[in-house]
Amino acid sequence: MDSEEVPLDLLHIELVAHFVSQKDKIDEALSTLEAIGFNTGYRLIERLTRDSLKFKDELDLMKFICKDFWVSVFRKQIDNLRTNHQGVYVLQDNTFKFLNKISDGKQYLEFAPRYMAFTCGLLRGTLANLGIVSVVTADVTSMPSVKFQVKVQRV
Amino acid sequence: MSRVGGRSSTDPKKVSGELFSLTYGSLVAQILKDYENVDDVNKQLEKMGYNIGVRLIEDFLARTNSGKCQDFREVSEKVQSAFKMFLNISPTVTSWSATSDEFSLIFDTNPLAEFVELPDHCYNLRYANILAGALRGALEMVHIEIACWFIQDTLKGDNFTELRVKFIRKIEDTIPPGDD
C-alpha cells in the first residue's frame, strides 16, 4: 500500500471507533458515519469531475463510479457491476479497502456494517451531487468482499 | 496519462490527499455538532490523533527501517520525513531552544485545512489538533514523551502554521506506559 493511503485508513478506523463509542445506539453511530461519508462524497466529486465530460445517461455515470471514481478513491476498479435497468445497481468489490485488513472470511462479520457506513454515505453523497437521489446499502457475506446496492429514487 | 474518452485526468495521489482533508473536515464538523464546548472538541481531536499516531509509527518504522534516534535533532528529522511520507508536505524545522529540547515545525499551509474556513464562533478551535495528537502518540511508542501545541495557524490569519514540539522525557522500559 502506498504511504499516502495510510492516514486515511487510520482516520477511518478512528472515525468508526469514535462514533461507535460516542453514540448510545449503534444505529445512531452508523447514521452519523453515513452522514460524514455523504458530506465527504458530495464535496469530493465536485473536484473529481471538474474537467470531465457530461454523462450520457445513468448507466454511463455508474460506469464512471465503478472505474474512475473507485480508482481515485480506492486505487482499484469495481470488480463487477450489475443492474436490472430499473434503477438498481449492484457494485461488487472483492477486496474492499476498509475490510481488507480486518479479516479474510467470516470472522468479525458482525462488525462489518460499521466499516461500511462511511463508504455507503460517500457513494450516496457523490451520486447526490451528480443529480441522483439514491439509497445505498452494503452487503457483506464474507470479508473482504462487499456488494454495494444502489437504489435510485425516481421522483 | 490520458485515457480513452478522456474523462478523468485526476491524479490518484492528489485525490487521496483531498479525500483525507475532506473526510477530516466532515469529521470536525460533526464533532463540533456533538460537543458544545470547543475545548472538548480540541481534546477529542487530539485523542483521535494519538490513536492514529500509535498505529502510524509502526507503518513508518516498517517502511523506513530506521533505528533509534540518538538525540532530539535526529527526532526532528525523522518527524519531518514522516510528514513528507504520509502527507506529502515538508515542514521546516526551526526555532530550536538553546538546550535543543524544543523545536518548531513550520507549515506554509495547514495541510488539513485546504478547503477550510473557520466561522467566528470557532476561534478557539485547534482545527489540525489531530496532527499534534498523532505526533505525541507516535513518539510515545518509541519511548519519547513530548508535548506539542500550535502557536500559529493560517486559519486564524497567521502567515503560516507553526507546531511547537517539546521534549519532556525519555520513557524507560521498566516503567509501565503512562496513563492517558
Coordinates of C-alpha atoms in Angstrom, one line a residue:
Chain A
M1 CA 0.0 0.0 0.0
D2 CA 1.1 3.5 -0.8
S3 CA 2.2 5.5 2.2
E4 CA -0.2 8.3 1.4
E5 CA -3.1 6.0 1.8
V6 CA -2.2 5.2 5.4
P7 CA -3.5 8.3 7.0
L8 CA -7.0 7.9 5.6
D9 CA -7.1 4.2 6.6
L10 CA -6.2 5.1 10.1
L11 CA -8.5 8.1 10.2
H12 CA -11.3 5.8 9.1
I13 CA -10.6 3.4 11.9
E14 CA -10.7 6.2 14.4
L15 CA -13.8 7.6 12.9
V16 CA -15.6 4.4 13.4
A17 CA -14.2 3.8 16.9
H18 CA -15.1 7.3 18.0
F19 CA -18.7 7.4 16.9
V20 CA -19.4 3.8 17.9
S21 CA -18.2 4.6 21.5
Q22 CA -19.8 8.1 21.5
K23 CA -23.3 7.3 20.4
D24 CA -25.6 5.3 22.6
K25 CA -27.1 3.2 19.9
I26 CA -25.2 1.5 17.1
D27 CA -27.8 2.7 14.6
E28 CA -27.2 6.3 15.6
A29 CA -23.4 5.8 15.1
L30 CA -23.9 4.2 11.7
S31 CA -26.1 7.1 10.5
T32 CA -23.6 9.6 11.7
L33 CA -20.8 7.8 9.9
E34 CA -23.1 7.7 6.8
A35 CA -23.6 11.4 7.1
I36 CA -19.9 12.1 7.3
G37 CA -19.4 10.0 4.2
F38 CA -22.2 11.8 2.5
N39 CA -20.7 15.2 3.1
T40 CA -17.3 14.0 2.0
G41 CA -18.6 12.4 -1.2
Y42 CA -20.7 15.5 -2.0
R43 CA -17.6 17.7 -1.8
L44 CA -15.1 15.3 -3.3
I45 CA -17.0 14.6 -6.5
E46 CA -17.0 18.3 -7.4
R47 CA -13.3 18.3 -7.5
L48 CA -13.1 14.9 -9.4
T49 CA -15.4 15.9 -12.2
R50 CA -14.2 19.4 -12.6
D51 CA -12.9 18.8 -16.0
S52 CA -14.9 15.9 -17.1
L53 CA -17.4 15.4 -19.8
K54 CA -21.1 15.3 -19.4
F55 CA -22.5 11.9 -18.7
K56 CA -24.7 10.4 -21.4
D57 CA -27.1 8.6 -19.1
E58 CA -27.4 7.0 -15.7
L59 CA -25.5 3.8 -16.7
D60 CA -22.7 5.9 -18.1
L61 CA -22.5 7.6 -14.8
M62 CA -22.4 4.4 -12.9
K63 CA -19.6 3.1 -15.1
F64 CA -17.7 6.3 -14.2
I65 CA -18.3 5.5 -10.5
C66 CA -17.0 1.9 -11.0
K67 CA -13.9 2.9 -12.9
D68 CA -12.6 6.4 -12.4
F69 CA -14.2 7.2 -9.1
W70 CA -13.3 3.9 -7.5
V71 CA -9.7 4.1 -8.8
S72 CA -9.3 7.6 -7.5
V73 CA -10.6 6.8 -4.1
F74 CA -9.7 3.1 -3.6
R75 CA -7.0 2.6 -6.2
K76 CA -8.8 -0.2 -7.9
Q77 CA -11.9 -0.7 -10.1
I78 CA -15.1 -2.2 -9.0
D79 CA -14.9 -5.9 -9.9
N80 CA -18.5 -6.3 -11.1
L81 CA -21.4 -4.1 -11.9
R82 CA -24.9 -5.4 -12.3
T83 CA -28.1 -3.6 -12.9
N84 CA -31.8 -4.5 -13.6
H85 CA -32.1 -1.4 -15.8
Q86 CA -34.7 -0.1 -13.5
G87 CA -32.6 1.9 -11.2
V88 CA -31.0 -0.8 -9.1
Y89 CA -27.2 -1.2 -9.4
V90 CA -25.1 -3.7 -7.6
L91 CA -21.4 -2.9 -7.4
Q92 CA -19.2 -5.7 -6.2
D93 CA -15.7 -5.1 -4.8
N94 CA -13.9 -8.3 -4.0
T95 CA -11.1 -6.8 -1.9
F96 CA -12.6 -3.8 -0.3
K97 CA -10.0 -1.5 1.2
F98 CA -11.6 -0.8 4.5
L99 CA -12.2 -4.5 5.2
N100 CA -9.1 -5.9 3.7
K101 CA -7.0 -5.9 6.8
I102 CA -9.8 -7.0 9.2
S103 CA -10.5 -10.5 8.1
D104 CA -10.4 -12.9 5.3
G105 CA -13.7 -14.8 5.8
K106 CA -16.4 -14.7 8.3
Q107 CA -14.5 -13.8 11.4
Y108 CA -15.6 -10.3 12.8
L109 CA -18.5 -10.3 10.3
E110 CA -20.8 -8.7 12.9
F111 CA -18.6 -5.6 12.8
A112 CA -18.7 -5.2 9.0
P113 CA -21.6 -2.7 9.0
R114 CA -19.7 -0.1 11.0
Y115 CA -16.8 -0.2 8.5
M116 CA -19.2 0.1 5.6
A117 CA -21.3 3.1 6.7
F118 CA -18.9 5.8 5.7
T119 CA -18.4 4.4 2.2
C120 CA -22.2 4.0 1.7
G121 CA -22.5 7.6 2.5
L122 CA -19.6 8.5 0.3
L123 CA -21.3 6.9 -2.6
R124 CA -24.7 8.4 -1.8
G125 CA -23.2 11.9 -1.5
T126 CA -21.3 11.5 -4.7
L127 CA -24.4 10.5 -6.6
A128 CA -26.5 13.2 -5.0
N129 CA -24.2 15.9 -6.3
L130 CA -24.4 14.3 -9.7
G131 CA -28.2 14.6 -9.6
I132 CA -29.1 11.1 -8.5
V133 CA -31.0 10.6 -5.3
S134 CA -30.4 7.1 -4.0
V135 CA -30.3 4.7 -1.1
V136 CA -27.0 2.9 -0.8
T137 CA -26.6 -0.2 1.3
A138 CA -23.7 -2.7 1.6
D139 CA -23.9 -6.4 1.9
V140 CA -21.0 -8.3 3.3
T141 CA -21.2 -12.1 3.5
S142 CA -17.5 -12.8 3.6
M143 CA -14.8 -10.3 4.1
P144 CA -13.2 -8.5 2.3
S145 CA -15.8 -8.9 -0.4
V146 CA -18.7 -6.4 -0.5
K147 CA -21.7 -5.7 -2.6
F148 CA -23.0 -2.2 -2.7
Q149 CA -26.6 -1.8 -3.7
V150 CA -27.6 1.5 -5.1
K151 CA -31.3 2.1 -5.4
V152 CA -32.1 5.2 -7.4
Q153 CA -35.1 7.0 -6.2
R154 CA -37.3 8.2 -9.0
V155 CA -39.2 11.3 -8.4
Chain B
M1 CA -1.8 9.7 -18.9
S2 CA -4.9 10.5 -20.8
R3 CA -7.4 7.7 -21.1
V4 CA -9.6 6.8 -23.9
G5 CA -12.6 9.0 -23.6
G6 CA -10.5 11.4 -21.6
R7 CA -13.0 11.7 -18.8
S8 CA -10.8 11.9 -15.8
S9 CA -7.3 13.2 -15.6
T10 CA -7.2 13.2 -11.8
D11 CA -4.0 12.0 -10.1
P12 CA -4.9 9.3 -7.5
K13 CA -2.2 10.6 -5.2
K14 CA -3.7 14.1 -5.2
V15 CA -7.2 12.6 -4.7
S16 CA -6.2 10.6 -1.7
G17 CA -4.9 13.8 -0.1
E18 CA -8.1 15.6 -0.9
L19 CA -10.2 12.8 0.3
F20 CA -8.3 12.8 3.6
S21 CA -8.8 16.5 4.1
L22 CA -12.4 16.4 3.2
T23 CA -13.1 13.4 5.4
Y24 CA -11.4 15.1 8.2
G25 CA -13.4 18.3 7.6
S26 CA -16.7 16.4 7.8
L27 CA -15.5 14.7 11.0
V28 CA -14.6 18.0 12.6
A29 CA -17.9 19.5 11.6
Q30 CA -19.7 16.5 13.2
I31 CA -17.8 16.6 16.4
L32 CA -18.5 20.3 16.7
K33 CA -22.2 19.5 16.5
D34 CA -21.8 16.8 19.2
Y35 CA -20.0 18.9 21.7
E36 CA -21.0 22.3 22.9
N37 CA -17.6 23.2 24.2
V38 CA -14.8 23.9 21.7
D39 CA -12.2 22.8 24.2
D40 CA -13.8 19.4 24.3
V41 CA -13.6 19.2 20.5
N42 CA -9.9 20.0 20.7
K43 CA -9.4 17.3 23.2
Q44 CA -11.3 14.7 21.1
L45 CA -9.3 15.6 18.0
E46 CA -6.0 15.2 19.9
K47 CA -7.1 11.9 21.3
M48 CA -8.1 10.6 17.9
G49 CA -4.7 11.8 16.6
Y50 CA -3.0 10.0 19.4
N51 CA -4.7 6.7 18.5
I52 CA -3.7 7.2 14.9
G53 CA -0.1 8.0 15.8
V54 CA 0.2 4.9 17.9
R55 CA -0.6 2.8 14.8
L56 CA 1.1 5.1 12.3
I57 CA 4.6 4.7 13.9
E58 CA 4.6 1.0 13.1
D59 CA 4.0 1.7 9.5
F60 CA 6.7 4.4 9.5
L61 CA 9.3 2.1 11.1
A62 CA 8.4 -0.7 8.7
R63 CA 8.8 1.5 5.7
T64 CA 12.0 3.3 6.7
N65 CA 13.9 0.7 8.6
S66 CA 15.1 3.4 10.8
G67 CA 16.9 2.8 14.1
K68 CA 16.8 4.6 17.3
C69 CA 17.3 8.3 17.4
Q70 CA 20.4 9.5 19.2
D71 CA 19.2 12.9 20.0
F72 CA 16.2 15.2 19.7
R73 CA 17.5 16.8 16.5
E74 CA 17.5 13.4 14.8
V75 CA 13.9 13.0 16.0
S76 CA 13.0 16.3 14.3
E77 CA 14.5 15.0 11.0
K78 CA 12.5 11.8 11.3
V79 CA 9.3 13.7 12.0
Q80 CA 10.0 15.8 9.0
S81 CA 10.4 12.8 6.8
A82 CA 7.3 11.2 8.2
F83 CA 5.2 14.3 7.2
K84 CA 6.7 14.0 3.7
M85 CA 5.9 10.3 3.5
F86 CA 2.4 10.3 4.7
L87 CA 1.0 13.7 3.9
N88 CA 3.4 14.8 1.2
I89 CA 4.3 18.0 2.9
S90 CA 7.7 19.2 4.0
P91 CA 7.5 21.3 7.2
T92 CA 10.6 23.3 8.1
V93 CA 12.3 22.6 11.4
T94 CA 13.3 25.7 13.1
S95 CA 13.4 27.8 16.3
W96 CA 15.4 25.4 18.4
S97 CA 15.7 26.2 22.0
A98 CA 19.1 26.7 23.5
T99 CA 19.0 23.3 25.1
S100 CA 17.9 21.5 22.0
D101 CA 14.8 20.1 23.6
E102 CA 12.2 22.2 21.8
F103 CA 11.7 23.0 18.1
S104 CA 9.0 24.3 15.8
L105 CA 7.6 22.8 12.6
I106 CA 6.6 25.4 10.2
F107 CA 3.9 24.5 7.6
D108 CA 3.5 27.1 4.8
T109 CA -0.1 26.0 4.6
N110 CA -2.1 24.0 7.0
P111 CA -2.1 20.5 5.4
L112 CA -5.5 19.5 6.6
A113 CA -7.2 22.8 6.1
E114 CA -7.0 23.1 2.3
F115 CA -10.7 23.7 2.0
V116 CA -11.5 25.2 5.4
E117 CA -12.8 28.5 6.7
L118 CA -13.3 28.9 10.4
P119 CA -16.5 30.6 11.4
D120 CA -16.1 33.2 14.2
H121 CA -17.5 31.2 17.0
C122 CA -14.9 28.6 16.4
Y123 CA -12.0 30.9 17.0
N124 CA -10.6 28.6 19.8
L125 CA -10.9 25.5 17.7
R126 CA -7.5 24.0 17.0
Y127 CA -8.5 22.6 13.7
A128 CA -5.4 20.5 13.0
N129 CA -5.1 19.2 16.5
I130 CA -5.1 15.7 15.2
L131 CA -1.6 16.3 14.0
A132 CA -0.4 17.2 17.4
G133 CA -2.0 14.0 18.8
A134 CA -0.6 11.9 16.1
L135 CA 2.9 13.2 16.8
R136 CA 2.6 12.6 20.5
G137 CA 1.2 9.1 20.0
A138 CA 3.8 8.1 17.5
L139 CA 6.7 9.3 19.6
E140 CA 5.4 7.7 22.7
M141 CA 5.6 4.4 21.0
V142 CA 9.3 4.9 20.6
H143 CA 9.8 5.9 24.2
I144 CA 9.8 9.7 23.8
E145 CA 7.4 11.7 25.7
I146 CA 6.7 15.1 24.2
A147 CA 4.2 17.9 24.4
C148 CA 3.1 19.7 21.3
W149 CA 0.8 22.5 20.5
F150 CA 0.0 25.0 17.8
I151 CA 1.3 28.5 18.3
Q152 CA 0.3 29.9 14.9
D153 CA -2.3 28.9 12.4
T154 CA -3.1 30.1 8.9
L155 CA -6.8 29.5 9.6
K156 CA -6.6 32.2 12.2
G157 CA -4.9 34.7 10.0
D158 CA -1.3 33.9 10.7
N159 CA 1.1 33.8 7.8
F160 CA 2.0 30.2 8.4
T161 CA 1.1 27.3 10.7
E162 CA 3.6 26.6 13.5
L163 CA 3.6 23.5 15.6
R164 CA 5.8 23.6 18.7
V165 CA 7.3 20.3 19.9
K166 CA 8.8 20.0 23.4
F167 CA 10.7 17.0 24.7
I168 CA 9.5 16.0 28.1
R169 CA 11.4 12.8 29.0
K170 CA 12.6 9.5 27.8
I171 CA 10.2 6.7 28.7
E172 CA 12.1 3.9 30.4
D173 CA 11.5 0.3 29.5
T174 CA 10.9 -0.7 33.1
I175 CA 8.2 1.9 33.8
P176 CA 4.8 0.9 32.5
P177 CA 3.4 3.4 30.0
G178 CA 1.9 6.5 31.5
D179 CA -1.8 6.7 31.9
D180 CA -3.6 8.5 29.2

